[in-house]
PDB file of C-alpha atoms and ligand atoms in Angstrom:
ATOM      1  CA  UNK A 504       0.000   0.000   0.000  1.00  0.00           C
ATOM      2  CA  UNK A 505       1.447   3.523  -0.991  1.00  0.00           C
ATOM      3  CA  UNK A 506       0.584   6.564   1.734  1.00  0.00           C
ATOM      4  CA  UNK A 507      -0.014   9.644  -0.713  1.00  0.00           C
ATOM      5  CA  UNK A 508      -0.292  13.037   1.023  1.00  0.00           C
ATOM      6  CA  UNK A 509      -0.188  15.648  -1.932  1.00  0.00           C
ATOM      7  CA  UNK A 510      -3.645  15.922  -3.919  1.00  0.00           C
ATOM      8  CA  UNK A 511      -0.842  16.133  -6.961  1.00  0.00           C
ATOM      9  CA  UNK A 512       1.173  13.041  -6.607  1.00  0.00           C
ATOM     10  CA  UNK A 513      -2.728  11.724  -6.023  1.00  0.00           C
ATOM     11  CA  UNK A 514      -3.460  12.645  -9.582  1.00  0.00           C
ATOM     12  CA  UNK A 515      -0.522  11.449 -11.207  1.00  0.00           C
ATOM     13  CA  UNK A 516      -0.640   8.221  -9.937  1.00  0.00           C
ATOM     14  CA  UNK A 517      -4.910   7.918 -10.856  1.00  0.00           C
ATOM     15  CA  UNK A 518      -3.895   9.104 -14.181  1.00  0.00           C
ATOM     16  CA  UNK A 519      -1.133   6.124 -15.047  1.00  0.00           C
ATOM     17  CA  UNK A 520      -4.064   3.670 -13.818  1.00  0.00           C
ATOM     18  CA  UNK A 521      -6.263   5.096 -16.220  1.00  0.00           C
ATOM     19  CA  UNK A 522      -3.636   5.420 -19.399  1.00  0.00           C
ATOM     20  CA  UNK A 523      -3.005   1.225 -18.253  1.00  0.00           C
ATOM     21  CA  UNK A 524      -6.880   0.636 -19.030  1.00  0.00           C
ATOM     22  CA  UNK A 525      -7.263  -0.081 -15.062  1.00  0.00           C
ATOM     23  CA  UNK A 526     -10.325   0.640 -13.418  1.00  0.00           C
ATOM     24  CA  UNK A 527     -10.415   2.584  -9.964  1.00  0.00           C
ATOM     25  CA  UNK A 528     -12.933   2.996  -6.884  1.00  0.00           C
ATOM     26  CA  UNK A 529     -13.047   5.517  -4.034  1.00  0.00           C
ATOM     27  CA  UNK A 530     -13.773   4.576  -0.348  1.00  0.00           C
ATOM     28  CA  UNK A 531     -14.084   7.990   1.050  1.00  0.00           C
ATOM     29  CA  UNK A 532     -13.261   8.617   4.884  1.00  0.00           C
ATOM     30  CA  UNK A 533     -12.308  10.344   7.883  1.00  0.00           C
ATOM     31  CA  UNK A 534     -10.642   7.875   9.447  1.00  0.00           C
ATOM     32  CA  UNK A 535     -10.687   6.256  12.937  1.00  0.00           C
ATOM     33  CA  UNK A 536     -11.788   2.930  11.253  1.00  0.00           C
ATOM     34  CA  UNK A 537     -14.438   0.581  12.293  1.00  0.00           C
ATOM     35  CA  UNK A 538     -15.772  -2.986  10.738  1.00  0.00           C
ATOM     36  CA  UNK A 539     -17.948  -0.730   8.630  1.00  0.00           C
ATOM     37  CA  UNK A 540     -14.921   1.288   6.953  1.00  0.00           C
ATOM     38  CA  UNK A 541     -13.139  -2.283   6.396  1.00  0.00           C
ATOM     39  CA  UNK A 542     -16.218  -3.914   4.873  1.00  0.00           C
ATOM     40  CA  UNK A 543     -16.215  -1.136   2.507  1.00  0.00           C
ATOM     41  CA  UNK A 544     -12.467  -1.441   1.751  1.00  0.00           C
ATOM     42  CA  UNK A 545     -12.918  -5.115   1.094  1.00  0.00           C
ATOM     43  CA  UNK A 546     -16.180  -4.827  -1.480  1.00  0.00           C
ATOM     44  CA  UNK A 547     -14.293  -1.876  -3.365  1.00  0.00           C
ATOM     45  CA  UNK A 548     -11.921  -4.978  -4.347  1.00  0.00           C
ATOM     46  CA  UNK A 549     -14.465  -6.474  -6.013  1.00  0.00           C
ATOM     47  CA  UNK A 550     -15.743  -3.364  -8.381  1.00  0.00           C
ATOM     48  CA  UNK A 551     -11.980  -2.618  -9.610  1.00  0.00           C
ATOM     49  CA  UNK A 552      -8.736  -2.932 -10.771  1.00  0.00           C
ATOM     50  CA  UNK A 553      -7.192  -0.432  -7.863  1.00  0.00           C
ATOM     51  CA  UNK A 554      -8.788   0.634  -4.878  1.00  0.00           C
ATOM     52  CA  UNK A 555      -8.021   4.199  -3.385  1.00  0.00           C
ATOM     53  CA  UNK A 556      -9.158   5.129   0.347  1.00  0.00           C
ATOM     54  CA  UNK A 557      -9.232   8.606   1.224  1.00  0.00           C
ATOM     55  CA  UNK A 558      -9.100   9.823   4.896  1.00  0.00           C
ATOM     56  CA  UNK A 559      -9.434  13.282   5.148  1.00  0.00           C
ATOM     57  CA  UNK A 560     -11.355  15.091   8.110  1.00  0.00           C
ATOM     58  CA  UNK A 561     -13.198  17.934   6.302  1.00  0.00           C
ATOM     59  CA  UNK A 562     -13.535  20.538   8.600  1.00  0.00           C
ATOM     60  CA  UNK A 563     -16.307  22.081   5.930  1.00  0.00           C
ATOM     61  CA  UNK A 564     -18.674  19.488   6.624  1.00  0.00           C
ATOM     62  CA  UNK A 565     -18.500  20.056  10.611  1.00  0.00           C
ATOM     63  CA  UNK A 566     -20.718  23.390  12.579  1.00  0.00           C
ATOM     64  CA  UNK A 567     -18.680  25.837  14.733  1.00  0.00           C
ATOM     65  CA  UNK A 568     -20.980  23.958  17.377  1.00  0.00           C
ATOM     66  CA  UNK A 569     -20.117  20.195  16.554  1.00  0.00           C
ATOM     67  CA  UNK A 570     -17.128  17.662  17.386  1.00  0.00           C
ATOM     68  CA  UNK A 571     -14.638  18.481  14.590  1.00  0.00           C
ATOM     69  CA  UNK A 572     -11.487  18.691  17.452  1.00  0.00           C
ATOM     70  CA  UNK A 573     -12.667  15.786  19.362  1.00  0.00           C
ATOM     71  CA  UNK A 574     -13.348  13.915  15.905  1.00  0.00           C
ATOM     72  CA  UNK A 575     -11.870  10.518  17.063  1.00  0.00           C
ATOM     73  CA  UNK A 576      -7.549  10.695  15.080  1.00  0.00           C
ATOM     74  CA  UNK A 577      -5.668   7.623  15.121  1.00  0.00           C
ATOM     75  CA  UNK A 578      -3.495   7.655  12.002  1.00  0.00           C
ATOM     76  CA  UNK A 579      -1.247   4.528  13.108  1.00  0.00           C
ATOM     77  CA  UNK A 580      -3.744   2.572  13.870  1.00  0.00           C
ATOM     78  CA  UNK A 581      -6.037   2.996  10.667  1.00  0.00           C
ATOM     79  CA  UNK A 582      -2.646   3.198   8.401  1.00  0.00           C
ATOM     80  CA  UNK A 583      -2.070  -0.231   9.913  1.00  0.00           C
ATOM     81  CA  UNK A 584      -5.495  -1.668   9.199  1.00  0.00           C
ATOM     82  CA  UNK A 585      -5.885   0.075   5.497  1.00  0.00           C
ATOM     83  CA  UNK A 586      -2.054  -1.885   5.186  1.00  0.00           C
ATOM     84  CA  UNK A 587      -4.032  -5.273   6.319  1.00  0.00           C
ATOM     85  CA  UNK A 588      -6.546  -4.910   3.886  1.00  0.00           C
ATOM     86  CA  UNK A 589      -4.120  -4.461   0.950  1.00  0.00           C
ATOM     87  CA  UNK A 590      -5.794  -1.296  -0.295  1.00  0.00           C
ATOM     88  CA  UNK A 591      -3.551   0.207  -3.108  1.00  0.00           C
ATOM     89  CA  UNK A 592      -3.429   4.214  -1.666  1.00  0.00           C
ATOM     90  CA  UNK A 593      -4.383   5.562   1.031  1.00  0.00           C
ATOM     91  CA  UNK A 594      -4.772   9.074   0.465  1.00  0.00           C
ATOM     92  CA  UNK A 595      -4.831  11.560   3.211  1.00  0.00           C
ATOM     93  CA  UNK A 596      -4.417  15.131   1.986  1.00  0.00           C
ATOM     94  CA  UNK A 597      -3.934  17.923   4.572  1.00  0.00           C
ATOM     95  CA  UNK A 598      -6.310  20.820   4.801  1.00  0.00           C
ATOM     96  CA  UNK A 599      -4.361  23.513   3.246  1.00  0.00           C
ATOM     97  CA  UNK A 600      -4.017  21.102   0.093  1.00  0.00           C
ATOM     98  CA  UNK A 601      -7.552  20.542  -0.050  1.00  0.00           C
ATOM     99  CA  UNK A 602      -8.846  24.094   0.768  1.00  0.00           C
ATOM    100  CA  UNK A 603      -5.897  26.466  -0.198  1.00  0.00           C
ATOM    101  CA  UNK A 604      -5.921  30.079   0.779  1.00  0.00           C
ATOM    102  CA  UNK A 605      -9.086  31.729  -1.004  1.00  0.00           C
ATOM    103  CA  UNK A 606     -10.672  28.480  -1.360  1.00  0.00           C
ATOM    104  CA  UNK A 607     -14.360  29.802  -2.276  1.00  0.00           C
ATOM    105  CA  UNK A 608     -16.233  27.418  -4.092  1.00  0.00           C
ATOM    106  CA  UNK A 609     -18.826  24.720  -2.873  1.00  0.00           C
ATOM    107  CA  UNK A 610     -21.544  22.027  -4.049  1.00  0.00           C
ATOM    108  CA  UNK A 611     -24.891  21.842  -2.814  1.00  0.00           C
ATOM    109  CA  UNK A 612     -28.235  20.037  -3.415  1.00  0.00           C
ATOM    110  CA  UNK A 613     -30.424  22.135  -1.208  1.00  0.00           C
ATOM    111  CA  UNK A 614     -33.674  20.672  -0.808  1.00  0.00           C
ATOM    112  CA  UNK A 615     -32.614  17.363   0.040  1.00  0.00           C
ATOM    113  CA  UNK A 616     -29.547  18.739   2.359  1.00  0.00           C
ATOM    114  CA  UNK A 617     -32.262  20.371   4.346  1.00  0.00           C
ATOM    115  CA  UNK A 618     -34.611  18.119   5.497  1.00  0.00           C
ATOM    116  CA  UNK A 619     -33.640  15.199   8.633  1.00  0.00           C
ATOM    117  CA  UNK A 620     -29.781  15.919   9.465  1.00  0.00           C
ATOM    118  CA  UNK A 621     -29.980  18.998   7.809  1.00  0.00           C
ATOM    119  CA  UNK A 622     -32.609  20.398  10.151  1.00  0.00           C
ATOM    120  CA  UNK A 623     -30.103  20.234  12.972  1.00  0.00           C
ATOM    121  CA  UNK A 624     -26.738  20.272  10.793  1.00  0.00           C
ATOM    122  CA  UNK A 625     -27.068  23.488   8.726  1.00  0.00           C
ATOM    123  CA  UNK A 626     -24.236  23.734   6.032  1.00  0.00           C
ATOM    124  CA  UNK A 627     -23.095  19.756   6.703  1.00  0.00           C
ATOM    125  CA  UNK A 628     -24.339  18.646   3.536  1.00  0.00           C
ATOM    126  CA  UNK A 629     -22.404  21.341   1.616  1.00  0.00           C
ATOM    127  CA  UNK A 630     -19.245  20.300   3.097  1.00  0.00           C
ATOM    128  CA  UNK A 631     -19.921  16.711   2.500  1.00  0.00           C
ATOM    129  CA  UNK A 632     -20.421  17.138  -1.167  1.00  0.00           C
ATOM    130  CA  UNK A 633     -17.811  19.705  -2.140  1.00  0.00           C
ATOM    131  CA  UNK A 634     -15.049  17.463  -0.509  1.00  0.00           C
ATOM    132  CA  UNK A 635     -16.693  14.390  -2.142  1.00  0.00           C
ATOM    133  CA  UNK A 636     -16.990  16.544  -5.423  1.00  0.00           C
ATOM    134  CA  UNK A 637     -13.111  17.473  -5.102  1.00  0.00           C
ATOM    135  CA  UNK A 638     -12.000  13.761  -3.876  1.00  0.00           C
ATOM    136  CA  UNK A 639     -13.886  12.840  -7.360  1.00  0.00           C
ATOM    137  CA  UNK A 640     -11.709  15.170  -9.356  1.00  0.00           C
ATOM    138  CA  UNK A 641      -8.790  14.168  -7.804  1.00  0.00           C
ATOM    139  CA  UNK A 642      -9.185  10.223  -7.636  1.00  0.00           C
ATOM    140  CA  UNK A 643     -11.194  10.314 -11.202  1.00  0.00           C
ATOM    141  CA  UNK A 644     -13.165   6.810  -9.783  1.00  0.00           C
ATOM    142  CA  UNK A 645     -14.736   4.415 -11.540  1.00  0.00           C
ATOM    143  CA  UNK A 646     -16.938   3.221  -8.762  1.00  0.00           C
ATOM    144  CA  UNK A 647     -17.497   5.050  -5.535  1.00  0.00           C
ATOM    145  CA  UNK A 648     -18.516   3.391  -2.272  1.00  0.00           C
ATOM    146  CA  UNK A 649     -20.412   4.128   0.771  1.00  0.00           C
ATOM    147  CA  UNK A 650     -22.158   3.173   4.117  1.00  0.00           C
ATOM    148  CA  UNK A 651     -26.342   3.198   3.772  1.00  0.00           C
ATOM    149  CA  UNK A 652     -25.684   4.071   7.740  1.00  0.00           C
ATOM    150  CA  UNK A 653     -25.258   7.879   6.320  1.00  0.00           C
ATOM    151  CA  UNK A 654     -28.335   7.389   4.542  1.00  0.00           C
ATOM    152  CA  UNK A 655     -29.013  10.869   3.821  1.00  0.00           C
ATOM    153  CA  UNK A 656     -25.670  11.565   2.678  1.00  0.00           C
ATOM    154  CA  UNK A 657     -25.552   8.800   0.073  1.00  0.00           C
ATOM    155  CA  UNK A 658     -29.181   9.831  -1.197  1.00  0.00           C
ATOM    156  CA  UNK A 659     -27.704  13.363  -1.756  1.00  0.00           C
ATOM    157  CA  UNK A 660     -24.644  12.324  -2.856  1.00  0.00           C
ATOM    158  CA  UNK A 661     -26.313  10.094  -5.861  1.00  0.00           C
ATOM    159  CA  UNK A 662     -28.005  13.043  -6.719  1.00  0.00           C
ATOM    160  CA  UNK A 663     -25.524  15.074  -7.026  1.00  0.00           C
ATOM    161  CA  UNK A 664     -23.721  12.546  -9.160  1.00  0.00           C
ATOM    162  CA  UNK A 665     -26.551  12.625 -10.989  1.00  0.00           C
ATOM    163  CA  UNK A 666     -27.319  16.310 -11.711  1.00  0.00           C
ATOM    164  CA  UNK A 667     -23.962  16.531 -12.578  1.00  0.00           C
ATOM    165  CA  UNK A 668     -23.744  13.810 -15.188  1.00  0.00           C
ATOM    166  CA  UNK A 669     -20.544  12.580 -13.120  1.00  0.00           C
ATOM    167  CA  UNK A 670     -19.249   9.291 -14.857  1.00  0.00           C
ATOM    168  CA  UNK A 671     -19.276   7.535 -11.340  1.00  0.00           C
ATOM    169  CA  UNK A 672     -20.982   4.417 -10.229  1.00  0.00           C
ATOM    170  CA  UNK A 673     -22.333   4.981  -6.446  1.00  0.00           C
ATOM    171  CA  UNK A 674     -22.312   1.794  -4.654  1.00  0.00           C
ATOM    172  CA  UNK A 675     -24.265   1.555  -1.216  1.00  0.00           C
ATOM    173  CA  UNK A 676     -23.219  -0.920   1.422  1.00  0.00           C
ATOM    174  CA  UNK A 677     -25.134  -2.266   4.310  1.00  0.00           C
ATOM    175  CA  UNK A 678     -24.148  -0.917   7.877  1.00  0.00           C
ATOM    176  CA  UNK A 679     -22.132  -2.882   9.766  1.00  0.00           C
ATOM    177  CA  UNK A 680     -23.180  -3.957  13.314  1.00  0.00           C
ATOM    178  CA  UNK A 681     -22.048  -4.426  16.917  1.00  0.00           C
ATOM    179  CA  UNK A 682     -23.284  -8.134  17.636  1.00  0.00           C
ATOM    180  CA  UNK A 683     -26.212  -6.181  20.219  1.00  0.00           C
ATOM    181  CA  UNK A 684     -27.234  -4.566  17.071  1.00  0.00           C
ATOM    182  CA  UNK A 685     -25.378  -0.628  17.619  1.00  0.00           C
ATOM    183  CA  UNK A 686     -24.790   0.578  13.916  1.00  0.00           C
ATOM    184  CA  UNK A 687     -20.441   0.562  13.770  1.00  0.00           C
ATOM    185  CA  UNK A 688     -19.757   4.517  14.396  1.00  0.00           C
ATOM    186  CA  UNK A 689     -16.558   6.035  14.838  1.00  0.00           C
ATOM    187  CA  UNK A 690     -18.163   7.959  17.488  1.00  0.00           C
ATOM    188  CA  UNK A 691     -19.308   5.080  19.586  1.00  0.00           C
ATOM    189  CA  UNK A 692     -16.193   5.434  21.441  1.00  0.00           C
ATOM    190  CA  UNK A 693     -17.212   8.179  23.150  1.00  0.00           C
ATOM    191  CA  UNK A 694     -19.893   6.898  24.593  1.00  0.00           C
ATOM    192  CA  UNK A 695     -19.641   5.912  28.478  1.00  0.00           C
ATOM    193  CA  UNK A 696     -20.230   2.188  29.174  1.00  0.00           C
ATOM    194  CA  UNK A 697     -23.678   3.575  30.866  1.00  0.00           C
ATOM    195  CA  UNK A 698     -24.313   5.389  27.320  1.00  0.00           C
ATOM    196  CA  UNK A 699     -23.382   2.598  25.068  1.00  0.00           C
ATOM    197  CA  UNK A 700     -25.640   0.004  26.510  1.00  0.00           C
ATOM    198  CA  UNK A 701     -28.579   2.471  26.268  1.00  0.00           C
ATOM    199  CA  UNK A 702     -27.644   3.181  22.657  1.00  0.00           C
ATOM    200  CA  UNK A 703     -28.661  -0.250  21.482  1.00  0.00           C
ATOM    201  CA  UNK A 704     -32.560   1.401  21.744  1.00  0.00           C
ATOM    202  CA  UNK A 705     -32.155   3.005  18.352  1.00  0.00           C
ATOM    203  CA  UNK A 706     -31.566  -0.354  16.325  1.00  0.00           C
ATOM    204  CA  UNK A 707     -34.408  -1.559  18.467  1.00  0.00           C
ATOM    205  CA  UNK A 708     -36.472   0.706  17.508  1.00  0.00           C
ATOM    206  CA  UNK A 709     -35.938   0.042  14.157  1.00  0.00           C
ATOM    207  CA  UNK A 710     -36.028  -3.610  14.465  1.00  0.00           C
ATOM    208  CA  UNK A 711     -39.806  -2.913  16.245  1.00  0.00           C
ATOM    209  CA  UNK A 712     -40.701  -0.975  12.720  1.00  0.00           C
ATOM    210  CA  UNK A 713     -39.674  -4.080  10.497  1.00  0.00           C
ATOM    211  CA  UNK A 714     -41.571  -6.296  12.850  1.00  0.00           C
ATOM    212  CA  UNK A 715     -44.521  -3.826  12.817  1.00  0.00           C
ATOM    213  CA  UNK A 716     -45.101  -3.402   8.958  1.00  0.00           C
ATOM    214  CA  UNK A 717     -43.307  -6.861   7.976  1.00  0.00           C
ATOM    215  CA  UNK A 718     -45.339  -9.307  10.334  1.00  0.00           C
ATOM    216  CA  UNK A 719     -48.192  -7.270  11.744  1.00  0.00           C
ATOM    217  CA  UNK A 720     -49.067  -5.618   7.732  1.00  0.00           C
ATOM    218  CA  UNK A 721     -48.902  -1.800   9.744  1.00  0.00           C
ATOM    219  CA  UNK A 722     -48.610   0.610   7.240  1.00  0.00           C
ATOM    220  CA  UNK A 723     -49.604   3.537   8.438  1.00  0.00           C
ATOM    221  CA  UNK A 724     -46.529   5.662   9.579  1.00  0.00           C
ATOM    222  CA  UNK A 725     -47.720   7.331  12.492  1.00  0.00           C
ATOM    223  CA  UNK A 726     -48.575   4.255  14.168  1.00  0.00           C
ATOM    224  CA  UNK A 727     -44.920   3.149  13.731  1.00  0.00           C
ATOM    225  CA  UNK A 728     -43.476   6.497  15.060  1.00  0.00           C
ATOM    226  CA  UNK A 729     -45.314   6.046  18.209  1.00  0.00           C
ATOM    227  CA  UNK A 730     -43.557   2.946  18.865  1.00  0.00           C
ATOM    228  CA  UNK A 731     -39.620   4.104  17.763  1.00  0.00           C
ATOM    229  CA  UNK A 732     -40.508   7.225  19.892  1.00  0.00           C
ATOM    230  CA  UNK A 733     -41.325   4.756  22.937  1.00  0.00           C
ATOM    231  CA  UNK A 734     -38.881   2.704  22.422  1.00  0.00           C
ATOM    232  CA  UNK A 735     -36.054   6.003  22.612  1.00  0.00           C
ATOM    233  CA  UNK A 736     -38.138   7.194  25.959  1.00  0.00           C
ATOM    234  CA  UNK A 737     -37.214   4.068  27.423  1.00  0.00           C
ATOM    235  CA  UNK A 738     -33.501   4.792  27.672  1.00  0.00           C
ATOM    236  CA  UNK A 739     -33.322   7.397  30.615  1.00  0.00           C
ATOM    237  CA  UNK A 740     -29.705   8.608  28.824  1.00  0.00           C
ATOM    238  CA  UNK A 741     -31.059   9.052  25.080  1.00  0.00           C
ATOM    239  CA  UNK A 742     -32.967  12.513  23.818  1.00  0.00           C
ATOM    240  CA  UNK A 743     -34.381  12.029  20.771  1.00  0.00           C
ATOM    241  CA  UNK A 744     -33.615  14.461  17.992  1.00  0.00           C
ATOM    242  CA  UNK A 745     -36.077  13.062  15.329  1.00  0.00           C
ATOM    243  CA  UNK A 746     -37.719   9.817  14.047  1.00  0.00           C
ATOM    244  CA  UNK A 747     -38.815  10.106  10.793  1.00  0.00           C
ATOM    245  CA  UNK A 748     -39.962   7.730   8.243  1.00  0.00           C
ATOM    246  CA  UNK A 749     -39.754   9.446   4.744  1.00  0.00           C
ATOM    247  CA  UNK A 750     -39.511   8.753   1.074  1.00  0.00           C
ATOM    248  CA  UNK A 751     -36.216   7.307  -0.115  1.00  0.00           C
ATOM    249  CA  UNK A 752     -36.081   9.617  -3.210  1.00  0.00           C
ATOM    250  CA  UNK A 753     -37.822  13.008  -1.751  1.00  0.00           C
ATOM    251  CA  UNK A 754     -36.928  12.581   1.503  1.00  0.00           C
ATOM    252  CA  UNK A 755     -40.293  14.108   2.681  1.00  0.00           C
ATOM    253  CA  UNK A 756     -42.644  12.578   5.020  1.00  0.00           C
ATOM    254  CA  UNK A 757     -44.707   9.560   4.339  1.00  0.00           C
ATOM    255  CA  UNK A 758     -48.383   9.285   6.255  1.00  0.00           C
ATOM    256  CA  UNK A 759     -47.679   5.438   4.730  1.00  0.00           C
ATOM    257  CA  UNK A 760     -45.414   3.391   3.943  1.00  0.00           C
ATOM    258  CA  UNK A 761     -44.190   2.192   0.207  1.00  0.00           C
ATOM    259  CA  UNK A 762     -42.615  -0.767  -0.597  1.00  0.00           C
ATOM    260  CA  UNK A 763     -39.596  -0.205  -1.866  1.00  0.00           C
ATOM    261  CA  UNK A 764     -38.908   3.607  -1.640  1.00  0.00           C
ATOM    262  CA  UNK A 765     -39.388   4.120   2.684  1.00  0.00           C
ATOM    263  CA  UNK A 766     -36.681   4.990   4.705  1.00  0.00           C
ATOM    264  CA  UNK A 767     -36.575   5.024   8.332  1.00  0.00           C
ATOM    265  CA  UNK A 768     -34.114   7.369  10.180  1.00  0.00           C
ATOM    266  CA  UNK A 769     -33.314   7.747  13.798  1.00  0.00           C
ATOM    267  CA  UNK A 770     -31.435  10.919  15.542  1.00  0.00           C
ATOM    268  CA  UNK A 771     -30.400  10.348  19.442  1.00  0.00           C
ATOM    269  CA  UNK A 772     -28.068  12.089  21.629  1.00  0.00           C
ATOM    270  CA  UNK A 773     -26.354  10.687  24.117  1.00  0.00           C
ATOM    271  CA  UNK A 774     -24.621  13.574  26.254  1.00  0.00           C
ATOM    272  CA  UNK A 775     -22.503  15.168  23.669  1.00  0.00           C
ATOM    273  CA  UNK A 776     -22.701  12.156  21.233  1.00  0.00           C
ATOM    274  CA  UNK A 777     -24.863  12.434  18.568  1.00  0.00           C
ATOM    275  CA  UNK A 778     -25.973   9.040  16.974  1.00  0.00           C
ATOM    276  CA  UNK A 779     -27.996   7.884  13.471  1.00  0.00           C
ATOM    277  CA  UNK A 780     -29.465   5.116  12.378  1.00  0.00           C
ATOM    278  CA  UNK A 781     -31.747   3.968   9.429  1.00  0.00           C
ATOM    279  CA  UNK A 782     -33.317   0.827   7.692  1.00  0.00           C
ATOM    280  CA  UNK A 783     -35.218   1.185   4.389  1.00  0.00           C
ATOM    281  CA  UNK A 784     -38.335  -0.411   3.783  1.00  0.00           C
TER     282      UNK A 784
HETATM  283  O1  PAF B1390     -19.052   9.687   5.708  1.00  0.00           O
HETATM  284  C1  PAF B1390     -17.966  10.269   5.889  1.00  0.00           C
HETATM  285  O2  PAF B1390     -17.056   9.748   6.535  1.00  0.00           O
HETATM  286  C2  PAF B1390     -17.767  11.654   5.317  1.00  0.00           C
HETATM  287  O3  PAF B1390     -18.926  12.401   5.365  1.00  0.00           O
HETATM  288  C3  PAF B1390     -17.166  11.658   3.883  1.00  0.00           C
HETATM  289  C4  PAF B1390     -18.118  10.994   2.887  1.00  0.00           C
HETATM  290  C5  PAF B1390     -15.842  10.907   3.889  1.00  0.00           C
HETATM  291  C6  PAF B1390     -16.923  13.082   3.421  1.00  0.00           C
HETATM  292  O4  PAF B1390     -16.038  13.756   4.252  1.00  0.00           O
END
């Protein structure tokens, strides 16, 4: 595995690939690794020739409110993992080669960036697809891959791909989960123990909607919120941000459910932490 640090050598080496006829995908990151990030490392494997995984901590994508200094940072420890997983790069630009001085340009997809996260995350979504937009550019990918657990973000991020006729092929991958069901997060860790065995009530919850609409035939959606929402009350530590069960390609509200096109989503905070989870329906 090669470590590549400058967004130029980054290019130069994506462009060889290309000129060879190899194919390339993108595992974008911000590091502090989980089962989720590796599952995602090994798939990419199988969609091409040369797999490049970016860890870059975008400071765009974070409020002047939210955890972008105590963003969990263990270079060592991932370098050694993205090494185990024979990855070909791992690219990890630094911020002043990402966002140079008068860096003034950014992506959005508003209506869909402002609905669920984006209620409480204002700007997020901006960040998140400008550095995705620029980690494009630079790593020129075939095939792109990421987690369904940032469900919003890869429904925004498909559209963008789309409205911008970018020759990309997004790839979703199933979340990853602890074996009492917690959705793999890098901020898990900062959970206390008390915190982290109460945050197995969001998966619940969302296990209790499958249950509801696949065995009981429940279809109506505010039936189903009643029960994630009691579910969340029940764990004296969690504060529930939002429930929402919404269409997978408008994200607005559904009053029921459709086959095919429903998402669930979950928002809880634990203390400081801040945790989401979804399952589509
Ligand atoms: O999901 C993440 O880790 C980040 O939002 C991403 C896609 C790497 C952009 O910084």
């Amino acid at each position: 595995m090669e470590l590549i640090e400058k967004v130029a050598e980054m290019q130069r080496r994506v462009k060889t690939w290309r000129e060879a006829g190899e194919t390339v995908a993108l595992v974008p990151t911000m590091g502090a690794f989980h089962d989720g990030h590796l599952s995602l490392m090994e798939q990419a494997k199988a969609h091409a020739d040369r797999v490049v995984v970016s860890l870059f901590i975008n400071p765009a994508q974070f409020g002047p409110q939210e955890d972008f200094d105590k963003y969990p940072r263990d270079f060592d420890r991932d370098r050694g993992l993205a090494e185990e997983m024979s990855i070909d790069v791992l690219f990890c630009p630094e911020i002043r080669d990402m966002y140079p001085l008068g860096f003034q340009t950014s992506v959005s997809v508003p209506i869909l960036a402002k609905k669920l996260e984006g209620a409480s995350r204002p700007g997020h979504f901006r960040g998140v697809c400008t550095v995705v937009l620029k980690l494009f550019n630079l790593c020129q990918p075939h095939v792109a891959l990421f987690g369904w657990k940032d469900a919003q973000q890869f429904i925004i991020l498909c559209h963008m791909v789309r409205d911008l006729n970018l020759q990309i092929r997004m790839v979703g991958i199933p979340t990853v989960r602890e074996k009492d069901g917690l959705a793999m997060s890098s901020r898990n860790r900062r959970l206390t123990p008390e915190q982290r065995e109460q945050a197995v009530c969001l998966s619940r919850a969302l296990r209790r909607v499958h249950y509801l609409v696949k065995d009981q035939g429940i279809v109506h959606t505010g039936e189903l919120l009643q029960a994630m929402r009691s579910i969340i009350r029940s764990a004296d530590q969690a504060e529930l941000d939002y429930a929402a069960i919404v269409s997978r390609s408008t994200l607005d509200p559904l009053d029921i459910v459709e086959k095919g096109n429903t998402l669930v989503a979950l928002a809880v905070r634990f203390g400081e932490v801040r945790l989401i989870d979804n399952t589509r329906l």
